[in-house]
JSON list of C-alpha atoms in Angstrom, two decimals:
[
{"chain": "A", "resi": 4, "resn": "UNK", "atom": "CA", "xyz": [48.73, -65.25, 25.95]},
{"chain": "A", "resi": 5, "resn": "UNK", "atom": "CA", "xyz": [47.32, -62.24, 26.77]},
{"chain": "A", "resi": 6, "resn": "UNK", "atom": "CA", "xyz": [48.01, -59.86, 30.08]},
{"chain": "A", "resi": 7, "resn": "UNK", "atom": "CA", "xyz": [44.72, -58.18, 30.86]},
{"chain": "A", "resi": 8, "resn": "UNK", "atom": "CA", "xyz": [41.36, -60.01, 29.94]},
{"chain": "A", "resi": 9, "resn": "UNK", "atom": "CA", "xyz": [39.39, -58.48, 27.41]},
{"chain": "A", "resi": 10, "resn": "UNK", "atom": "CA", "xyz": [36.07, -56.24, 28.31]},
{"chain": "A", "resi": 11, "resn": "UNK", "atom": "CA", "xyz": [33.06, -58.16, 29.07]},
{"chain": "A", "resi": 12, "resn": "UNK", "atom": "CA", "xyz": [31.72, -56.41, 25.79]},
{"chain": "A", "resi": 13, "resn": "UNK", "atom": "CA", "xyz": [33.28, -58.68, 23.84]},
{"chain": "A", "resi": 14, "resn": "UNK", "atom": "CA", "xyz": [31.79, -61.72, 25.67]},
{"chain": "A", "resi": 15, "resn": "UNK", "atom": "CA", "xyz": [28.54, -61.76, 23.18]},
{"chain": "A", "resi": 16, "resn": "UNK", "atom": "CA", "xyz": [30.16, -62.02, 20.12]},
{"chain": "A", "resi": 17, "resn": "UNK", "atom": "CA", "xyz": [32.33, -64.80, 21.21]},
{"chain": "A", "resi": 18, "resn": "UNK", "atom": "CA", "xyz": [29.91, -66.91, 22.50]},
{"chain": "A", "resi": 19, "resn": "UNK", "atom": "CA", "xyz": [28.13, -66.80, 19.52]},
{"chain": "A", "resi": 20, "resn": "UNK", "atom": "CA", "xyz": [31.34, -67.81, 17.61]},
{"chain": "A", "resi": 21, "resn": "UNK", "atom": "CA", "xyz": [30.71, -70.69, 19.99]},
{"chain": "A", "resi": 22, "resn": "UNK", "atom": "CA", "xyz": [27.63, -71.63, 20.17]},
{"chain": "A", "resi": 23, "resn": "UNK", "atom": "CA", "xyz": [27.56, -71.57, 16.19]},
{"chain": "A", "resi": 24, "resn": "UNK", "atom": "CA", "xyz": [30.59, -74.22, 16.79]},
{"chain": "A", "resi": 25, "resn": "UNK", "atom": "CA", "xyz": [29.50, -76.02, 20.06]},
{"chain": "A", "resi": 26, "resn": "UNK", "atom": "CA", "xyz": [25.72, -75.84, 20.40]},
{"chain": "A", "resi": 27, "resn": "UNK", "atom": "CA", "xyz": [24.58, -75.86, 16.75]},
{"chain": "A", "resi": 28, "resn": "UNK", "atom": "CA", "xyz": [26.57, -79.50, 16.58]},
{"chain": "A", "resi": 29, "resn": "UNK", "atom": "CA", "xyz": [24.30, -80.99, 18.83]},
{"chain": "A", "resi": 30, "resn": "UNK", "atom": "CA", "xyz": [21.07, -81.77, 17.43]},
{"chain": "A", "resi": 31, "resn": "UNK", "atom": "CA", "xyz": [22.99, -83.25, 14.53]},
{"chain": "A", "resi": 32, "resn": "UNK", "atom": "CA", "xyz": [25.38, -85.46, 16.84]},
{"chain": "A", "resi": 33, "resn": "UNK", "atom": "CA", "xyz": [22.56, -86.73, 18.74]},
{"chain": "A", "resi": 34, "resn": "UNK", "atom": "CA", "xyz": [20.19, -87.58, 15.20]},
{"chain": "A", "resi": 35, "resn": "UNK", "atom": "CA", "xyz": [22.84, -89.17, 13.63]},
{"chain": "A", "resi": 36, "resn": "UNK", "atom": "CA", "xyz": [23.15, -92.20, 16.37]},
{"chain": "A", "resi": 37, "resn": "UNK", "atom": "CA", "xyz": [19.38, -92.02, 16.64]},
{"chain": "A", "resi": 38, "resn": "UNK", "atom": "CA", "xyz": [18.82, -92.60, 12.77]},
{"chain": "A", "resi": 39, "resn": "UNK", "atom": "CA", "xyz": [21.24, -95.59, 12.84]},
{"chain": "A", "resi": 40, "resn": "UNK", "atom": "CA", "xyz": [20.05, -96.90, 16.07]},
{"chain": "A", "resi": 41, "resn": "UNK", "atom": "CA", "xyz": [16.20, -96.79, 14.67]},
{"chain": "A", "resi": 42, "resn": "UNK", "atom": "CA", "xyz": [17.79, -98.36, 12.04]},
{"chain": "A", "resi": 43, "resn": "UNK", "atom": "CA", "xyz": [19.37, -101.25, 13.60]},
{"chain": "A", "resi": 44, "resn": "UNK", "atom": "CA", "xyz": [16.44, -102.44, 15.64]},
{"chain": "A", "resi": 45, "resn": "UNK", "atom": "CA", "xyz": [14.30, -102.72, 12.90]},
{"chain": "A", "resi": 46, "resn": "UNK", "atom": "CA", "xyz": [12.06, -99.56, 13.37]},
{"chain": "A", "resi": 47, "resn": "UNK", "atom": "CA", "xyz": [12.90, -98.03, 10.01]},
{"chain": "A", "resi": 48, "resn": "UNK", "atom": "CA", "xyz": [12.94, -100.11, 7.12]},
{"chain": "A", "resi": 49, "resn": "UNK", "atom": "CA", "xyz": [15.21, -99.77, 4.02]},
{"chain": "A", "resi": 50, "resn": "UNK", "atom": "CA", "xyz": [11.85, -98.49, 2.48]},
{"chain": "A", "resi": 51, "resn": "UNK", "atom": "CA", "xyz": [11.97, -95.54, 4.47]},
{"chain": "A", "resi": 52, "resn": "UNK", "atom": "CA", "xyz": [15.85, -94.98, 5.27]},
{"chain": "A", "resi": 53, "resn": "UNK", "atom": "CA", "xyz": [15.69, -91.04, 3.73]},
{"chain": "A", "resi": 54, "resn": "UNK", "atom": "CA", "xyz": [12.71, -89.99, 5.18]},
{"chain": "A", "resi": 55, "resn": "UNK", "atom": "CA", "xyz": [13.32, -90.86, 8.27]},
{"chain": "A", "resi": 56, "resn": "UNK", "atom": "CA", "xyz": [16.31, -89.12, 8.12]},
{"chain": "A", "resi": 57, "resn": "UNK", "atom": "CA", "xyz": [14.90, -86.07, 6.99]},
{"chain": "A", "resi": 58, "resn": "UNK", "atom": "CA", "xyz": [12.18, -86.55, 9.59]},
{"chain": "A", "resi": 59, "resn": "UNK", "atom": "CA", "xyz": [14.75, -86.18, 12.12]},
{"chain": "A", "resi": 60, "resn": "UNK", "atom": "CA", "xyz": [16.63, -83.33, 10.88]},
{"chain": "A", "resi": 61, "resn": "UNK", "atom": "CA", "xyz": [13.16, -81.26, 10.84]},
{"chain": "A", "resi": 62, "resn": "UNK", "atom": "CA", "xyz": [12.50, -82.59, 14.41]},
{"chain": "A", "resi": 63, "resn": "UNK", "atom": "CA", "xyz": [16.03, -81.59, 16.00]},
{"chain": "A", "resi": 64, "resn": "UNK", "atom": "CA", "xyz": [17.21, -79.10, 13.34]},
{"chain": "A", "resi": 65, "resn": "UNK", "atom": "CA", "xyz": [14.30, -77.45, 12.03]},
{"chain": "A", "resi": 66, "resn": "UNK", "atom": "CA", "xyz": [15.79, -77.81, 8.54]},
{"chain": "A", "resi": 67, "resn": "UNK", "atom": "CA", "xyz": [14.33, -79.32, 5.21]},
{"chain": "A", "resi": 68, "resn": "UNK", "atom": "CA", "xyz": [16.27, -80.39, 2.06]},
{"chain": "A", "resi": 69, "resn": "UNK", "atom": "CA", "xyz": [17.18, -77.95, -0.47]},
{"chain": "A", "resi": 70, "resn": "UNK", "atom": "CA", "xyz": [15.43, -80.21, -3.41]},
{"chain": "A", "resi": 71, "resn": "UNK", "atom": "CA", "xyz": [13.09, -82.53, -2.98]},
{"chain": "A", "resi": 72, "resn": "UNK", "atom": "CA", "xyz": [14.30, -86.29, -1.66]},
{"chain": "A", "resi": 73, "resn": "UNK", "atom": "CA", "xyz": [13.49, -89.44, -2.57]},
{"chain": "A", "resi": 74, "resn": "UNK", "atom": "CA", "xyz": [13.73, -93.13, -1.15]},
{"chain": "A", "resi": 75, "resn": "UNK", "atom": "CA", "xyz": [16.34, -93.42, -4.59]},
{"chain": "A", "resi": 76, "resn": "UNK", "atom": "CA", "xyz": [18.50, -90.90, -2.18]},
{"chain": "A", "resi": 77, "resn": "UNK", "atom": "CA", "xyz": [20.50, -91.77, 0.75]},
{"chain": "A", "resi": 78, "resn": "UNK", "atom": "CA", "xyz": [21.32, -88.87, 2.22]},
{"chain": "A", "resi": 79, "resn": "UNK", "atom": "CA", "xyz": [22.24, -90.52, 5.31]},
{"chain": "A", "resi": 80, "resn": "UNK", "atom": "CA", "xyz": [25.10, -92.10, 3.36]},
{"chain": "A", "resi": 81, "resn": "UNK", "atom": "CA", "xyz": [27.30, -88.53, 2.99]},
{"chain": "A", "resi": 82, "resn": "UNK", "atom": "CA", "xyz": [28.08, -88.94, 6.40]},
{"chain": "A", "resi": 83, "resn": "UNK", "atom": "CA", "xyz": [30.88, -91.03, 6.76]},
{"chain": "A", "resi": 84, "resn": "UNK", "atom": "CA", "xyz": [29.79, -92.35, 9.83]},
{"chain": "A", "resi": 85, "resn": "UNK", "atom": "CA", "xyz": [26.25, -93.59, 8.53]},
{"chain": "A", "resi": 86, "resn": "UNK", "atom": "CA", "xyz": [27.78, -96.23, 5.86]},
{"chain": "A", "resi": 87, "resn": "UNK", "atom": "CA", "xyz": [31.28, -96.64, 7.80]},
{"chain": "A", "resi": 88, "resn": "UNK", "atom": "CA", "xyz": [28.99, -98.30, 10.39]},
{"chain": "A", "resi": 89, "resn": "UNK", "atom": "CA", "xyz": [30.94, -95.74, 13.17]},
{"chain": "A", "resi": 90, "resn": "UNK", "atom": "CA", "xyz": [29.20, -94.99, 16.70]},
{"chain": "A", "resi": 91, "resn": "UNK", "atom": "CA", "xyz": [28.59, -90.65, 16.78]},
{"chain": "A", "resi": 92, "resn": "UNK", "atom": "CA", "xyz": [27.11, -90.50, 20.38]},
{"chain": "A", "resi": 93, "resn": "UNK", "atom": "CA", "xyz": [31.01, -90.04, 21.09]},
{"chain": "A", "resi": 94, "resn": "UNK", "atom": "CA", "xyz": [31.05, -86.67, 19.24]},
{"chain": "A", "resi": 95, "resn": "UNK", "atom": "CA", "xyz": [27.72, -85.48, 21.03]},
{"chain": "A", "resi": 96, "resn": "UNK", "atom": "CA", "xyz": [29.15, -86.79, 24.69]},
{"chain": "A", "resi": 97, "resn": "UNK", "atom": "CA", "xyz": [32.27, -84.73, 23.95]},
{"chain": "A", "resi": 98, "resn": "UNK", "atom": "CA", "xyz": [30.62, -81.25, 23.65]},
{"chain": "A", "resi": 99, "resn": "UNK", "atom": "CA", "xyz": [28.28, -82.20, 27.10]},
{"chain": "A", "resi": 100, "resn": "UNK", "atom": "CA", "xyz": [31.78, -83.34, 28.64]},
{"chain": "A", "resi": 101, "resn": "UNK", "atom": "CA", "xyz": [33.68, -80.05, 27.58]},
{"chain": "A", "resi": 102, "resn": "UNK", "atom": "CA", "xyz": [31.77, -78.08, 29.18]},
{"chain": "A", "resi": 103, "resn": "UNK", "atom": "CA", "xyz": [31.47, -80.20, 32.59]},
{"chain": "A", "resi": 104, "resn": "UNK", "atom": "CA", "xyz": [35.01, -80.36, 32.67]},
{"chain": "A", "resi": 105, "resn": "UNK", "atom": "CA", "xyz": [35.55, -76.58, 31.90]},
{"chain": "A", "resi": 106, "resn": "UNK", "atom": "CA", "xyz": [32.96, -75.79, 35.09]},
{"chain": "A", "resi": 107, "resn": "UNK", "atom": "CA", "xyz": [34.81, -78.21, 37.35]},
{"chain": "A", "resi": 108, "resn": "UNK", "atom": "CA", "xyz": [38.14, -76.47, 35.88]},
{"chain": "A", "resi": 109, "resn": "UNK", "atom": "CA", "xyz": [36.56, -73.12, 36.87]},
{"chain": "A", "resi": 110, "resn": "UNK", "atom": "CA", "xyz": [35.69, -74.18, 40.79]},
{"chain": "A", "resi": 111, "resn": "UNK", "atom": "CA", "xyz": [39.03, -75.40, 40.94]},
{"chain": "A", "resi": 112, "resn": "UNK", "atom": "CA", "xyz": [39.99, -72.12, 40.36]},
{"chain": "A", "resi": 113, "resn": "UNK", "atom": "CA", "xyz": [37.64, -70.31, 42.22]},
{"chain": "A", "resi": 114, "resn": "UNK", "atom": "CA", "xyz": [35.86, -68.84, 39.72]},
{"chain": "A", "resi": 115, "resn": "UNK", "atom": "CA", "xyz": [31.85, -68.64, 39.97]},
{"chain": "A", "resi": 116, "resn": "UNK", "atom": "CA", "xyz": [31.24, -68.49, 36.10]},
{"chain": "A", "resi": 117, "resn": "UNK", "atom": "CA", "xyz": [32.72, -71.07, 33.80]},
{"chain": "A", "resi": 118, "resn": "UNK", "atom": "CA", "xyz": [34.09, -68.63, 31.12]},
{"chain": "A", "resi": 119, "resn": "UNK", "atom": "CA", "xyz": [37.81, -68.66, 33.21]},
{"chain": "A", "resi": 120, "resn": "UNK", "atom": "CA", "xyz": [40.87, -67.88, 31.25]},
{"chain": "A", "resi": 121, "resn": "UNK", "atom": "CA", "xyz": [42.09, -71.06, 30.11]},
{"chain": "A", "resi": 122, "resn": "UNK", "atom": "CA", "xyz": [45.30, -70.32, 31.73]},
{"chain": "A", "resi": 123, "resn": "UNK", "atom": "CA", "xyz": [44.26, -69.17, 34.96]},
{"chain": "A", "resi": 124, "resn": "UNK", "atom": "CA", "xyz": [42.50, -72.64, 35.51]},
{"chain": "A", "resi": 125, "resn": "UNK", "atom": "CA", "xyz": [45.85, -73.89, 35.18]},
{"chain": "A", "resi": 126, "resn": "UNK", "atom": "CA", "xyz": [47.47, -71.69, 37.94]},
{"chain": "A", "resi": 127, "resn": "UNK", "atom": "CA", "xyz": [45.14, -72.66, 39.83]},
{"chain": "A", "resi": 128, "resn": "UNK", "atom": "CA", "xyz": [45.61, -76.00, 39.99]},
{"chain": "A", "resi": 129, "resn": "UNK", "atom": "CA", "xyz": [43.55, -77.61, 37.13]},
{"chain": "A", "resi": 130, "resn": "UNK", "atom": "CA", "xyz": [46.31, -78.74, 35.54]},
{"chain": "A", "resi": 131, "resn": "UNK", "atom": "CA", "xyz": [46.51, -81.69, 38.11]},
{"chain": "A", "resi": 132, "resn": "UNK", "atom": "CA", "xyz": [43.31, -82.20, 38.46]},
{"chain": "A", "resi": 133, "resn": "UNK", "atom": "CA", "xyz": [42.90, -82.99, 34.72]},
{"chain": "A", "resi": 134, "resn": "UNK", "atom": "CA", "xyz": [45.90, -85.08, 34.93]},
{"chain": "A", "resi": 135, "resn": "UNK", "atom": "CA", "xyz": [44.76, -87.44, 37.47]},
{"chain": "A", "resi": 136, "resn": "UNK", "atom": "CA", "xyz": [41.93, -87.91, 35.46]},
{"chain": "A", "resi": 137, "resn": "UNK", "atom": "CA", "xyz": [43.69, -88.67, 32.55]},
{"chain": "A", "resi": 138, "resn": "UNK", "atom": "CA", "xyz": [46.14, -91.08, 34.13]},
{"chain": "A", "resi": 139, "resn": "UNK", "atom": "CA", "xyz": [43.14, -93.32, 35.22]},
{"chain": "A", "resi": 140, "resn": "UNK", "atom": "CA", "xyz": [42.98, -94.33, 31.50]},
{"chain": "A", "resi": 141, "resn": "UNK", "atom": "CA", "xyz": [40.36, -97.24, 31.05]},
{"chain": "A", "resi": 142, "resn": "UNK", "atom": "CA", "xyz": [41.80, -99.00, 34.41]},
{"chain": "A", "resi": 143, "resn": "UNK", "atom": "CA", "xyz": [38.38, -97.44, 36.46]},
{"chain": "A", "resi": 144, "resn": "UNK", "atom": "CA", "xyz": [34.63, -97.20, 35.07]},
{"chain": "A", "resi": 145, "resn": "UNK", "atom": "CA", "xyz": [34.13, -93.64, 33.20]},
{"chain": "A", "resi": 146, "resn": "UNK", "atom": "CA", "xyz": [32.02, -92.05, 35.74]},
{"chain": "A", "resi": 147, "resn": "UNK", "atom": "CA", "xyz": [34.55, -92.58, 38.74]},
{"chain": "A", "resi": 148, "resn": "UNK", "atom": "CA", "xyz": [37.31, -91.06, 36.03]},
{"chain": "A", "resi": 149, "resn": "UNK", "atom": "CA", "xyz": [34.52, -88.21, 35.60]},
{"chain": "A", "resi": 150, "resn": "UNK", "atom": "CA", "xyz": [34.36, -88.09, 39.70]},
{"chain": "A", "resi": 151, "resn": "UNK", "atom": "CA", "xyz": [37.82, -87.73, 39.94]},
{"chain": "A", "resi": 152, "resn": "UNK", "atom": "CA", "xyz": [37.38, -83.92, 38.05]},
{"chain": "A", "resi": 153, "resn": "UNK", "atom": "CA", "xyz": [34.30, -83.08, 38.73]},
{"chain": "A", "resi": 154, "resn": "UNK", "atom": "CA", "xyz": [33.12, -84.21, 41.53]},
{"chain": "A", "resi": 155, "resn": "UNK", "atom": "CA", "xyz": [30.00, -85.52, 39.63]},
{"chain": "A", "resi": 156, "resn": "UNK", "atom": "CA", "xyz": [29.43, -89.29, 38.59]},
{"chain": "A", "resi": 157, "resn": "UNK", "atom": "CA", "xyz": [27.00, -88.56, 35.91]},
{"chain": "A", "resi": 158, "resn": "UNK", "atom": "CA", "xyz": [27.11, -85.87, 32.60]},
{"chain": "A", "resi": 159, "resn": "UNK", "atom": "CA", "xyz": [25.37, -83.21, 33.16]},
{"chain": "A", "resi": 160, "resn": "UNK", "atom": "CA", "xyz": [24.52, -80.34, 30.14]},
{"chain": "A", "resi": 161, "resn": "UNK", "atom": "CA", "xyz": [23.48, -77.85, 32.49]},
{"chain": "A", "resi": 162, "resn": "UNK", "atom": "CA", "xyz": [27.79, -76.61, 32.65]},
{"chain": "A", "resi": 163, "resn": "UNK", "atom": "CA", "xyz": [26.76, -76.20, 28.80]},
{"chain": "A", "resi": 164, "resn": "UNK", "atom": "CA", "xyz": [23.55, -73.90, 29.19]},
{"chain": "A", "resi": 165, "resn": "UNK", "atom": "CA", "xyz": [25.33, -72.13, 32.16]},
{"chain": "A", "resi": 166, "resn": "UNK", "atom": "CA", "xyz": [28.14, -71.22, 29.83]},
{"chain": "A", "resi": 167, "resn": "UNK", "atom": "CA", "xyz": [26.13, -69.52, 27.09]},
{"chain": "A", "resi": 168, "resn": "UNK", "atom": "CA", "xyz": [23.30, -68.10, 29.57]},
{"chain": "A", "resi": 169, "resn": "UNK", "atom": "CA", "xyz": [24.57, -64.69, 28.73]},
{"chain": "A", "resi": 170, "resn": "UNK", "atom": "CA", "xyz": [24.06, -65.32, 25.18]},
{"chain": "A", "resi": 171, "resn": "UNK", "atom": "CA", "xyz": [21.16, -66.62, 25.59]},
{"chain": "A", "resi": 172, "resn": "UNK", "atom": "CA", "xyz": [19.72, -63.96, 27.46]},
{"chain": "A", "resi": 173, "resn": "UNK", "atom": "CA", "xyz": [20.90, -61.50, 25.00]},
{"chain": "A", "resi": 174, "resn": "UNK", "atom": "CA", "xyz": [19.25, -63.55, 22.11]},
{"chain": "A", "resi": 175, "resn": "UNK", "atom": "CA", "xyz": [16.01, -63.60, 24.08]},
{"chain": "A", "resi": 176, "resn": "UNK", "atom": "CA", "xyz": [16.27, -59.61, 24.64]},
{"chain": "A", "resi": 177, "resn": "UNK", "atom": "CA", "xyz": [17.03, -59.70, 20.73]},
{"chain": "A", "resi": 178, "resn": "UNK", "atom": "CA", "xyz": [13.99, -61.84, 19.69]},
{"chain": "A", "resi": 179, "resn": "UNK", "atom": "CA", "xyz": [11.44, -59.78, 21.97]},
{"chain": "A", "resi": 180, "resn": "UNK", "atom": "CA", "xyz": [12.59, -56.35, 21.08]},
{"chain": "A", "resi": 181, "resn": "UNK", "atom": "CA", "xyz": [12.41, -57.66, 17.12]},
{"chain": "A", "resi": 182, "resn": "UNK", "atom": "CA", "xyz": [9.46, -59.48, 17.33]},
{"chain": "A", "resi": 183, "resn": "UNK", "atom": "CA", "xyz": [11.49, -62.64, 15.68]},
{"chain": "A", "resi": 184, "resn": "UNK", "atom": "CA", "xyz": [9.32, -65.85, 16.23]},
{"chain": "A", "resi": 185, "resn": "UNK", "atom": "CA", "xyz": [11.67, -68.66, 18.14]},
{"chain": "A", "resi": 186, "resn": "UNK", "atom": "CA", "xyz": [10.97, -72.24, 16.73]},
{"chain": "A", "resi": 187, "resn": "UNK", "atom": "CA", "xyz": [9.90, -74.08, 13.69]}
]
């Protein structure tokens, strides 16, 4: 616990702690439930199991394999969720819901930005809020649980890209005054 809140000075290289944590995860938690669910309804066949898993990390990841793959490889298979037949949207909905919760948290507070001290969104009253939420349980429908904290019946990512704007204006002033090309 800290007494005075750090300079905002700071804020860039922490949110790029977090991004590399929070925001990289995401096009791999959403390609690994849309490689299985491709999959299961028959629109890739065992034939072509690798390569369309490789076609899918290019597409959200912009990354290749290190060697080249073959349909003898089943890269899918090293995650343990691919052959242990376990859903991943869960892990994907997670980071989205972090970050909605964390906003509501924030207006709870009355805070404008959702980058709060953790603890002052529980001075504030966030503490309760989050545990009403919780004590629902499975006895109501997920969005009216969601409701009940944010004030919102559906996800929404945008709490996400409102938390790292600042980072991602910074990375946009970095890539123009460098030249670097954005993509793949």
């Amino acid at each position: 616990m800290i007494d005075v809140v750090p300079p905002a000075s700071g804020d860039t290289d922490y949110l790029l702690q977090q991004a590399l944590e929070k925001v990289a995860f995401l096009p791999f938690g959403l390609l690994v439930d849309k490689w299985r669910w491709e999959v299961f309804v028959g629109q890739v066949k065992p034939q072509d199991y690798n390569k369309a898993w490789w076609e899918l990390r290019k597409k959200y990841q912009g990354i290749v394999p290190p060697v080249e793959r073959t349909e003898a490889d089943f890269d899918p298979g090293a995650k343990y969720h691919v052959p242990g037949n376990v859903p991943y949207a869960r892990y994907f909905l997670a980071r989205i819901l972090q970050f909605q919760f964390q906003r509501a948290l924030c207006r709870e507070a009355g805070f404008n930005r959702s980058t709060a001290p953790v603890l002052d969104l529980w001075k504030q009253g966030g503490w309760e809020k989050l545990n009403k939420m919780l004590a629902m349980g499975q006895s109501k429908p997920w969005p009216e649980a969601l409701e009940t904290l944010t004030g919102e019946k559906q996800m929404d990512a945008a709490a996400l890209a409102d938390y790292f704007a600042p980072l991602k204006a910074w990375l946009d002033e970095q890539n123009k005054a460098n030249g670097y090309p954005v993509g793949w």
